[in-house]
PDB file of C-alpha atoms in Angstrom:
ATOM      1  CA  MET A1283       0.082  -0.003   0.062  1.00 56.00           C
ATOM      2  CA  ASN A1284       2.893   2.345   0.864  1.00 58.00           C
ATOM      3  CA  ILE A1285       4.465   1.512  -2.443  1.00 56.00           C
ATOM      4  CA  LEU A1286       1.129   2.321  -4.300  1.00 52.00           C
ATOM      5  CA  LYS A1287       0.792   5.483  -2.331  1.00 56.00           C
ATOM      6  CA  ASP A1288       4.165   6.817  -3.214  1.00 56.00           C
ATOM      7  CA  TRP A1289       3.695   5.957  -6.921  1.00 59.00           C
ATOM      8  CA  GLN A1290       0.127   7.061  -7.198  1.00 65.00           C
ATOM      9  CA  THR A1291       0.958  10.452  -8.719  1.00 66.00           C
ATOM     10  CA  PHE A1292       3.168   8.941 -11.325  1.00 60.00           C
ATOM     11  CA  ILE A1293       0.793   6.095 -12.213  1.00 60.00           C
ATOM     12  CA  THR A1294      -1.982   8.840 -12.533  1.00 67.00           C
ATOM     13  CA  GLY A1295       0.273  10.930 -14.733  1.00 64.00           C
ATOM     14  CA  LEU A1296       1.207   7.979 -16.846  1.00 59.00           C
ATOM     15  CA  ALA A1297      -2.380   6.990 -17.313  1.00 66.00           C
ATOM     16  CA  ALA A1298      -3.223  10.477 -18.663  1.00 64.00           C
ATOM     17  CA  ILE A1299      -0.085  10.697 -20.903  1.00 72.00           C
ATOM     18  CA  ILE A1300      -0.840   7.378 -22.714  1.00 70.00           C
ATOM     19  CA  PRO A1301      -4.228   8.340 -24.254  1.00 71.00           C
ATOM     20  CA  ALA A1302      -2.810  11.904 -24.789  1.00 64.00           C
ATOM     21  CA  SER A1303      -0.039  10.543 -26.687  1.00 68.00           C
ATOM     22  CA  ILE A1304      -2.222   8.294 -28.848  1.00 70.00           C
ATOM     23  CA  ALA A1305      -4.527  11.146 -29.530  1.00 66.00           C
ATOM     24  CA  ALA A1306      -1.471  13.289 -30.530  1.00 67.00           C
ATOM     25  CA  VAL A1307      -0.401  10.645 -32.982  1.00 69.00           C
ATOM     26  CA  PHE A1308      -3.917  10.697 -34.674  1.00 67.00           C
ATOM     27  CA  VAL A1309      -3.804  14.556 -34.820  1.00 66.00           C
ATOM     28  CA  TRP A1310      -0.386  14.539 -36.234  1.00 68.00           C
ATOM     29  CA  LYS A1311      -1.358  12.040 -38.953  1.00 70.00           C
ATOM     30  CA  GLN A1312      -4.355  14.005 -39.793  1.00 69.00           C
ATOM     31  CA  ILE A1313      -2.373  17.353 -40.068  1.00 64.00           C
ATOM     32  CA  ASN A1314       0.186  15.551 -42.322  1.00 61.00           C
ATOM     33  CA  GLU A1315      -2.689  14.263 -44.512  1.00 63.00           C
ATOM     34  CA  GLN A1316      -4.283  17.699 -44.715  1.00 62.00           C
ATOM     35  CA  ARG A1317      -0.811  19.226 -45.600  1.00 64.00           C
ATOM     36  CA  ALA A1318      -0.393  16.576 -48.401  1.00 57.00           C
ATOM     37  CA  GLN A1319      -3.841  17.392 -49.794  1.00 57.00           C
ATOM     38  CA  PHE A1320      -3.180  21.108 -49.666  1.00 47.00           C
ATOM     39  CA  LEU A1321       0.207  20.707 -51.470  1.00 49.00           C
ATOM     40  CA  GLN A1322      -1.392  18.393 -54.101  1.00 53.00           C
ATOM     41  CA  LEU A1323      -4.169  21.049 -54.611  1.00 48.00           C
ATOM     42  CA  THR A1324      -1.628  23.827 -54.782  1.00 57.00           C
ATOM     43  CA  GLU A1325       0.414  21.984 -57.408  1.00 61.00           C
ATOM     44  CA  ARG A1326      -2.541  21.318 -59.391  1.00 72.00           C
ATOM     45  CA  GLN A1327      -3.632  24.961 -59.430  1.00 70.00           C
ATOM     46  CA  SER A1328       0.007  25.929 -60.317  1.00 72.00           C
ATOM     47  CA  HIS A1329       0.017  23.559 -63.249  1.00 75.00           C
ATOM     48  CA  LYS A1330      -3.412  24.895 -64.391  1.00 80.00           C
ATOM     49  CA  ALA A1331      -2.091  28.545 -64.140  1.00 81.00           C
ATOM     50  CA  ARG A1332       1.023  27.631 -66.178  1.00 83.00           C
ATOM     51  CA  LEU A1333      -1.084  25.845 -68.844  1.00 83.00           C
ATOM     52  CA  ARG A1334      -3.347  29.005 -69.130  1.00 85.00           C
ATOM     53  CA  LEU A1335      -0.051  31.057 -69.355  1.00 86.00           C
ATOM     54  CA  SER A1336       1.106  28.967 -72.344  1.00 83.00           C
ATOM     55  CA  ARG A1337      -2.103  29.774 -74.185  1.00 85.00           C
ATOM     56  CA  ASN A1338      -2.003  33.376 -73.144  1.00 88.00           C
ATOM     57  CA  ALA A1339       1.667  33.914 -74.130  1.00 89.00           C
ATOM     58  CA  SER A1340       0.591  33.143 -77.716  1.00 90.00           C
ATOM     59  CA  ARG A1341      -2.226  35.600 -77.531  1.00 91.00           C
ATOM     60  CA  ILE A1342       0.094  38.339 -76.047  1.00 92.00           C
ATOM     61  CA  SER A1343       2.505  37.755 -78.842  1.00 93.00           C
ATOM     62  CA  GLN A1344      -0.359  38.370 -81.338  1.00 93.00           C
ATOM     63  CA  SER A1345      -1.330  41.438 -79.574  1.00 93.00           C
ATOM     64  CA  LEU A1346       2.165  42.842 -79.598  1.00 95.00           C
ATOM     65  CA  ASP A1347       2.300  42.221 -83.379  1.00 94.00           C
ATOM     66  CA  GLU A1348      -0.893  44.309 -83.632  1.00 94.00           C
ATOM     67  CA  PHE A1349       0.539  47.026 -81.370  1.00 95.00           C
ATOM     68  CA  TYR A1350       3.663  47.080 -83.477  1.00 95.00           C
ATOM     69  CA  ILE A1351       1.671  47.601 -86.661  1.00 94.00           C
ATOM     70  CA  ARG A1352      -0.508  50.428 -85.069  1.00 93.00           C
ATOM     71  CA  LEU A1353       2.773  52.190 -83.833  1.00 94.00           C
ATOM     72  CA  LEU A1354       4.036  52.101 -87.423  1.00 93.00           C
ATOM     73  CA  GLU A1355       0.682  53.404 -88.673  1.00 91.00           C
ATOM     74  CA  GLY A1356       0.771  56.164 -86.087  1.00 90.00           C
ATOM     75  CA  SER A1357      -2.169  54.984 -83.933  1.00 91.00           C
ATOM     76  CA  PHE A1358      -1.384  55.740 -80.215  1.00 90.00           C
ATOM     77  CA  GLU A1359      -4.578  55.561 -78.416  1.00 88.00           C
ATOM     78  CA  PHE A1360      -4.419  53.938 -74.951  1.00 85.00           C
ATOM     79  CA  ALA A1361      -7.311  51.445 -75.495  1.00 83.00           C
ATOM     80  CA  ASP A1362      -5.517  50.101 -78.678  1.00 87.00           C
ATOM     81  CA  HIS A1363      -2.453  49.231 -76.913  1.00 90.00           C
ATOM     82  CA  SER A1364      -3.809  47.602 -73.669  1.00 88.00           C
ATOM     83  CA  LEU A1365      -3.528  43.908 -72.916  1.00 87.00           C
ATOM     84  CA  GLY A1366      -6.852  42.287 -71.740  1.00 83.00           C
ATOM     85  CA  GLU A1367      -7.508  42.311 -68.065  1.00 83.00           C
ATOM     86  CA  GLU A1368      -8.115  38.523 -68.294  1.00 84.00           C
ATOM     87  CA  ILE A1369      -4.745  37.843 -69.744  1.00 85.00           C
ATOM     88  CA  VAL A1370      -3.047  40.149 -67.190  1.00 84.00           C
ATOM     89  CA  GLU A1371      -4.798  38.219 -64.406  1.00 86.00           C
ATOM     90  CA  ASP A1372      -3.643  34.833 -65.727  1.00 85.00           C
ATOM     91  CA  VAL A1373      -0.064  36.049 -65.999  1.00 86.00           C
ATOM     92  CA  LEU A1374      -0.238  37.138 -62.483  1.00 85.00           C
ATOM     93  CA  ASP A1375      -1.712  33.935 -61.212  1.00 85.00           C
ATOM     94  CA  ALA A1376       1.062  31.922 -62.873  1.00 84.00           C
ATOM     95  CA  GLY A1377       3.592  34.087 -61.037  1.00 81.00           C
ATOM     96  CA  ILE A1378       1.842  34.057 -57.702  1.00 81.00           C
ATOM     97  CA  MET A1379       1.538  30.182 -57.772  1.00 80.00           C
ATOM     98  CA  SER A1380       5.263  29.500 -58.648  1.00 79.00           C
ATOM     99  CA  GLY A1381       7.512  31.223 -56.273  1.00 80.00           C
ATOM    100  CA  LYS A1382       8.898  34.645 -55.342  1.00 83.00           C
ATOM    101  CA  ALA A1383      11.429  34.977 -58.250  1.00 85.00           C
ATOM    102  CA  ASN A1384       8.682  34.144 -60.807  1.00 89.00           C
ATOM    103  CA  PHE A1385       6.305  36.556 -59.084  1.00 89.00           C
ATOM    104  CA  GLU A1386       8.934  39.385 -59.307  1.00 91.00           C
ATOM    105  CA  PHE A1387       9.162  38.667 -62.997  1.00 92.00           C
ATOM    106  CA  VAL A1388       5.423  38.704 -63.742  1.00 89.00           C
ATOM    107  CA  LYS A1389       4.918  41.864 -61.545  1.00 90.00           C
ATOM    108  CA  SER A1390       7.531  43.567 -63.660  1.00 93.00           C
ATOM    109  CA  TYR A1391       5.762  42.154 -66.834  1.00 92.00           C
ATOM    110  CA  VAL A1392       2.451  43.615 -65.818  1.00 91.00           C
ATOM    111  CA  MET A1393       3.959  46.955 -64.796  1.00 93.00           C
ATOM    112  CA  CYS A1394       5.788  47.148 -68.210  1.00 94.00           C
ATOM    113  CA  SER A1395       2.507  46.489 -70.107  1.00 93.00           C
ATOM    114  CA  GLN A1396       0.702  49.248 -68.224  1.00 92.00           C
ATOM    115  CA  ARG A1397       3.573  51.629 -68.643  1.00 94.00           C
ATOM    116  CA  TYR A1398       3.583  50.905 -72.387  1.00 94.00           C
ATOM    117  CA  ALA A1399      -0.169  51.544 -72.757  1.00 92.00           C
ATOM    118  CA  SER A1400       0.111  54.764 -70.667  1.00 93.00           C
ATOM    119  CA  LEU A1401       3.006  56.054 -72.718  1.00 95.00           C
ATOM    120  CA  CYS A1402       0.812  55.517 -75.805  1.00 93.00           C
ATOM    121  CA  GLY A1403      -1.974  57.665 -74.367  1.00 92.00           C
ATOM    122  CA  LEU A1404       0.567  60.398 -73.315  1.00 93.00           C
ATOM    123  CA  TYR A1405       2.142  60.438 -76.842  1.00 93.00           C
ATOM    124  CA  ALA A1406      -1.262  60.608 -78.417  1.00 91.00           C
ATOM    125  CA  GLU A1407      -1.915  63.912 -76.440  1.00 91.00           C
ATOM    126  CA  SER A1408       1.612  65.454 -76.344  1.00 90.00           C
ATOM    127  CA  GLY A1409       3.481  63.968 -79.494  1.00 90.00           C
ATOM    128  CA  ARG A1410       6.758  64.364 -77.522  1.00 92.00           C
ATOM    129  CA  ARG A1411       9.659  62.436 -79.098  1.00 93.00           C
ATOM    130  CA  GLU A1412      11.028  61.134 -75.689  1.00 93.00           C
ATOM    131  CA  HIS A1413       7.576  59.334 -75.204  1.00 94.00           C
ATOM    132  CA  LEU A1414       7.860  57.852 -78.644  1.00 95.00           C
ATOM    133  CA  VAL A1415      11.244  56.335 -77.783  1.00 95.00           C
ATOM    134  CA  GLU A1416      10.031  54.965 -74.605  1.00 96.00           C
ATOM    135  CA  ILE A1417       7.034  53.561 -76.299  1.00 96.00           C
ATOM    136  CA  PHE A1418       9.057  51.447 -78.766  1.00 96.00           C
ATOM    137  CA  ARG A1419      11.636  50.500 -75.961  1.00 96.00           C
ATOM    138  CA  GLU A1420       8.729  49.191 -73.633  1.00 96.00           C
ATOM    139  CA  LEU A1421       7.199  47.274 -76.670  1.00 97.00           C
ATOM    140  CA  ALA A1422      10.530  45.626 -77.353  1.00 96.00           C
ATOM    141  CA  THR A1423      10.886  44.863 -73.716  1.00 96.00           C
ATOM    142  CA  LEU A1424       7.495  43.328 -73.540  1.00 95.00           C
ATOM    143  CA  ASP A1425       8.243  41.213 -76.613  1.00 95.00           C
ATOM    144  CA  CYS A1426      11.526  39.983 -74.967  1.00 95.00           C
ATOM    145  CA  MET A1427       9.765  39.203 -71.589  1.00 94.00           C
ATOM    146  CA  THR A1428       6.855  37.365 -73.491  1.00 94.00           C
ATOM    147  CA  ASP A1429       9.546  35.183 -75.151  1.00 94.00           C
ATOM    148  CA  ALA A1430      10.848  34.474 -71.583  1.00 93.00           C
ATOM    149  CA  LEU A1431       7.615  33.153 -70.553  1.00 92.00           C
ATOM    150  CA  TYR A1432       7.368  30.262 -72.901  1.00 92.00           C
ATOM    151  CA  PRO A1433       9.899  27.808 -71.481  1.00 93.00           C
ATOM    152  CA  PHE A1434       8.206  28.254 -68.048  1.00 91.00           C
ATOM    153  CA  ALA A1435       4.683  27.898 -69.478  1.00 88.00           C
ATOM    154  CA  ARG A1436       5.680  24.770 -71.359  1.00 90.00           C
ATOM    155  CA  PHE A1437       7.177  23.143 -68.165  1.00 90.00           C
ATOM    156  CA  GLU A1438      10.711  23.305 -69.797  1.00 91.00           C
ATOM    157  CA  SER A1439      11.937  25.402 -66.908  1.00 90.00           C
ATOM    158  CA  GLU A1440      10.851  26.231 -63.255  1.00 89.00           C
ATOM    159  CA  VAL A1441      12.243  29.662 -63.385  1.00 91.00           C
ATOM    160  CA  ILE A1442      11.365  32.530 -65.713  1.00 91.00           C
ATOM    161  CA  ILE A1443      14.648  34.153 -66.722  1.00 91.00           C
ATOM    162  CA  MET A1444      14.635  37.895 -67.025  1.00 91.00           C
ATOM    163  CA  PRO A1445      16.323  38.952 -70.358  1.00 91.00           C
ATOM    164  CA  GLU A1446      19.139  41.594 -70.123  1.00 92.00           C
ATOM    165  CA  ILE A1447      17.502  44.535 -71.861  1.00 92.00           C
ATOM    166  CA  ASN A1448      20.091  46.565 -73.900  1.00 94.00           C
ATOM    167  CA  ARG A1449      20.065  48.537 -77.152  1.00 92.00           C
ATOM    168  CA  THR A1450      21.181  45.606 -79.216  1.00 94.00           C
ATOM    169  CA  LEU A1451      18.199  43.542 -77.976  1.00 94.00           C
ATOM    170  CA  ILE A1452      15.621  46.370 -78.354  1.00 95.00           C
ATOM    171  CA  GLU A1453      16.732  46.878 -81.969  1.00 94.00           C
ATOM    172  CA  ARG A1454      16.773  43.229 -82.746  1.00 94.00           C
ATOM    173  CA  GLN A1455      13.112  42.887 -81.403  1.00 95.00           C
ATOM    174  CA  LEU A1456      11.939  45.888 -83.327  1.00 95.00           C
ATOM    175  CA  THR A1457      13.714  45.092 -86.631  1.00 94.00           C
ATOM    176  CA  VAL A1458      13.492  41.254 -86.722  1.00 93.00           C
ATOM    177  CA  ASN A1459      11.054  39.705 -84.220  1.00 92.00           C
ATOM    178  CA  LEU A1460       8.295  42.116 -84.366  1.00 93.00           C
ATOM    179  CA  ARG A1461       8.924  43.371 -87.868  1.00 91.00           C
ATOM    180  CA  ARG A1462       8.255  40.038 -89.595  1.00 87.00           C
ATOM    181  CA  GLY A1463       9.038  41.316 -93.199  1.00 86.00           C
ATOM    182  CA  LYS A1464       6.807  44.518 -92.663  1.00 89.00           C
ATOM    183  CA  ASP A1465       8.174  47.681 -94.382  1.00 90.00           C
ATOM    184  CA  ILE A1466       9.346  50.098 -91.878  1.00 92.00           C
ATOM    185  CA  SER A1467      10.920  52.655 -94.199  1.00 91.00           C
ATOM    186  CA  ASN A1468       9.568  56.117 -93.873  1.00 90.00           C
ATOM    187  CA  THR A1469       8.161  55.365 -90.400  1.00 92.00           C
ATOM    188  CA  ASN A1470       8.663  56.946 -87.059  1.00 92.00           C
ATOM    189  CA  LEU A1471      10.468  53.851 -86.097  1.00 94.00           C
ATOM    190  CA  SER A1472      12.847  54.143 -89.116  1.00 93.00           C
ATOM    191  CA  GLN A1473      13.916  57.582 -88.023  1.00 92.00           C
ATOM    192  CA  LEU A1474      14.532  56.655 -84.508  1.00 93.00           C
ATOM    193  CA  LEU A1475      16.849  53.848 -85.602  1.00 93.00           C
ATOM    194  CA  LYS A1476      18.692  56.216 -87.843  1.00 92.00           C
ATOM    195  CA  ASP A1477      19.128  58.567 -84.860  1.00 91.00           C
ATOM    196  CA  LYS A1478      20.333  55.709 -82.628  1.00 91.00           C
ATOM    197  CA  ALA A1479      17.641  56.661 -80.107  1.00 90.00           C
ATOM    198  CA  PHE A1480      17.745  53.361 -78.098  1.00 89.00           C
ATOM    199  CA  ILE A1481      21.097  53.909 -76.529  1.00 78.00           C
TER     200      ILE A1481
END
């Protein structure tokens, strides 16, 4: 009896610990299962966003081609140079779902597209040459960045690589990638290229 009396507290504590430990194991297993389900759902949503991005990158490329033609023709209205809201949302979703580095890229991408459209609106009102230079520079940058989206959207790369934007790249985008055989002689772009405006 004395032994039982001395060990009573310990036995009572042990009796409480054993069921609590069993309950903790079950709770831990449930948390792990929920975490695995959450990660699977997140991965599926990320893949879905990337598949949408693959489709939208092609649509953006087509829009940039149209923007380029409008610029050559002298059409600078804001609405004519704005990417669709749905497309922009899909680009942002893909970045948000795939890590900080990719999100920083798509954030810069969206800001560049908005800056481009705003500059078109400003140039339509002011006709200032420095705005025109920036418009073509931003369009070339958008085209480069759109090209950088494809490997990620096609699951060929997990990271979207930001291209190094310089005069050579800008001029190549404006005279090769976007030009696609169009005649740019006697256009505002032709004069800017002659003046080496993209330094």
